[in-house]
Amino acid sequence: MLYQPPRPKIPDCSWQRPLGLGWDQPYTVSDVSNLDDGPWQGMPLGGLGAGCISRSSRGDFNLWHLDGGQHIFRSLPACQFSIFEQSENAPAQAYALCTEPPEDGTLSAWQWYPAVRETGSGTATASVPNTGTYHALYPRSWFTYQQVFQTELICEQFSPIWAGSYQETSYPVATFEWTAHNPTDAPITLSIMLTWQNMVGWFTNAIKEPQVGDDGSPVDEYQPRWGDSTGNYNQWIVDSYRVGCLLDRVRLHDQIQEGEGQLCFATVTNPTMDVFYHCRWNPSGSGADIWDTFAADGSLDDTQDETPAAPVEQIAAAIAIRFTIRPGRTRKIPFILAWDFPITEFGQDITYYRRYTDFFGRTGNNTWSMIRTALKHSQLWQERINDWQEPIVHREDLPNWFKMALFNELYLLTSGGSLWTAADEQNPVGQFAILESWDCPWYESLDARRYGSFALAMLWPKLDKAVLEALARAIPIRDDTSRTIGKDTVTAIRKVPGATPHDLGSPKEHPWERTNYSHYQDWNQRRDLPSIFVLQVYRDFVLTGSNDTDFLWECWSAVVETLAYLKTFDLDGDGIPEHSGVEEQISSDYQLQGISAYCGGLWLAALEAAIAIGEILLNNYPPISPLLSAPEPASIQEAIEFYRQWLAQAQPLYQATLWNGQYYNLDSETGSEVILADQLCGQFYAQLLGLPDIIPADCAQSALKTIYDTCFFKFYNAQLGAVNAIRGDGISKESDSSDFLAVSTGINFGLAAFLIKLGMKEEAWRLTEAVVRQVYEHGLQFRTPESITTVGTFSSSHNLGAMGIWAIYLMVKM
């Protein structure tokens, strides 16, 4: 019996959408200044920090994050799969597999795939059948095609991303594995064509001189060289059983620069297949130069032409694989797409090599090596991804919608402007960072990290530790640049020594070296950032087996310095830092006075974590690594004693001042009756890390139940999630701002994690499901926002905080 390759088993828990089915009323942005690309978003392809592309459920490639830290969203129709089919039972037909033709009238000779049509309810009509389904479970997605072709067709897309991989996960590679099954009683001739426009040189900023605003901050003047194809050329490559089109560009200098490199797409062949190619066709015309021959018999005219593109000229390449499937048989055909743009440039002349260059070189000429690697190892990569996902996918105690969102929220690690640099002596796995969002384009915001970093800490802990080590190195740094804060006339210096930075900088400047890019607030005044930093240092130590003392040594001096800095805000010497109003607040709507539930709780938990860290270091003195310096044991012991004294002062004060018998008051002096959804963040971290409770257990239970009942269950019919803050009488706000009506995805996932920790699993699932359905049923998939409102709007899409859903899974595992 001939070997029959298995057909893909698409997990039931994957996110699903009929091909081409739109949304009646997708959520839109709250503020017109925010990014809103619309709901046609698909799962990204490409490695972490390698740049990525994505393909929507219409079938078009439309997201291009190939320039580090920059966002481009626009469909490029010439980048497309097409299918030709013919059999004795049916006439020949050919379709490009996107349900929408180009808006500009190009490629008018092509036949575009029919889509299911929407009705007023957004569902398929009976007269127009579902022509296929898009499925996604990051890092895998599938397109299934039905009711159009006789052949049963599935295209599985993936990049080699799985937990704990610090090599393959960085590769700029996407595999498209086609499975074709003939269910009829007659042979079927099938041809699969992949076309791609030569985009080499497009992904770099055409504006090279830095632009500076009135307040001295860099202005985001980004103008990609989109469409600048002058000097681009395409080559046909035959290498044993591998064939491909290599897309390159004439280089005018020896040293490779940002945006330079190669793209390549390829497949395999054997004597049972016909291979066709066309290396230079016009994607700006009707497309007849390749479509006429392809639609006739699935062939191309085998054109080799390496002539570089003239100014304003556009060129593209195509490969088609034609084969016959006998009745009842199944064939698999892989296509690989790879890109090699090794340089990421930030501010002028500030460049880094990407992580994947540690394995493929830094010349920008290595796409064919990537192709060979992918064709050799794709099956192994699939197995590794499956081995990682399968234990979660098959858990019967987890609902499918949760498993779906758990994996799909990891999309941001690829498409969130992620950076991952080549390794060096100080950074053995490179430096890593993710944007807070595309509307907040600065890296690793600590307030968003308090929950959003759980995914990285659990799955790629070495990268999360690299982020925290970068923050540790930044804590003692001073930056005297004076800036206007927010929209006020108040100015402040950018970075005070000892203050924990809010973020690791921006792609406009020099990430990791110049922190606190955002000037929305004076981050030196924030009372929560130092505590979050300390807690996450100890969290990563605990979650990775409580044995990486070198990591604690790397961060210890920063822990001591930033806690001492935060203590300077304890003006009355009672052991707990106070707030003083408008110059420091956790959002524009909270002008806190005195001690607060949120920041005070984090302070107490951070002191406990610092005590634990100090004791571990004393028990493991001196450091194992000779590269690490360490303070004298006496100074560590002295710091521990200070923390114990402060904790002994602060803990009873916190309880006596803020506990009102039901929950913790917002702060001690404003008299606010607001119930803050995130008031127990410090207690959550303490319990997670096995530290002593910072508040009595019965108070934590009461406060959490109050938050659940008031902020979620009685709010908006428990359909939206837990509102950030609300009064117990249901009045939603105490100011003219609409922020109180917002439901923050990250905070909700953190809240749900704590509900599970305290045994309220049913409540946790109900809360989490409400948030997940808001995202995935209203066109917010693969662009999860920071918050959603009661009027169907959102803010700050592609937000780091939403990966906090992994905190829920951590609580389920424990």
PDB file of C-alpha atoms in Angstrom, residues 9 114 133 144:
ATOM      1  CA  LYS A   9      -5.942  17.717  12.527  1.00  0.00           C
ATOM      2  CA  PRO A 114     -15.689  33.617  -3.745  1.00  0.00           C
ATOM      3  CA  THR A 133     -12.792  28.597   7.072  1.00  0.00           C
ATOM      4  CA  THR A 144      -9.647  25.218   4.550  1.00  0.00           C
TER       5      THR A 144
END
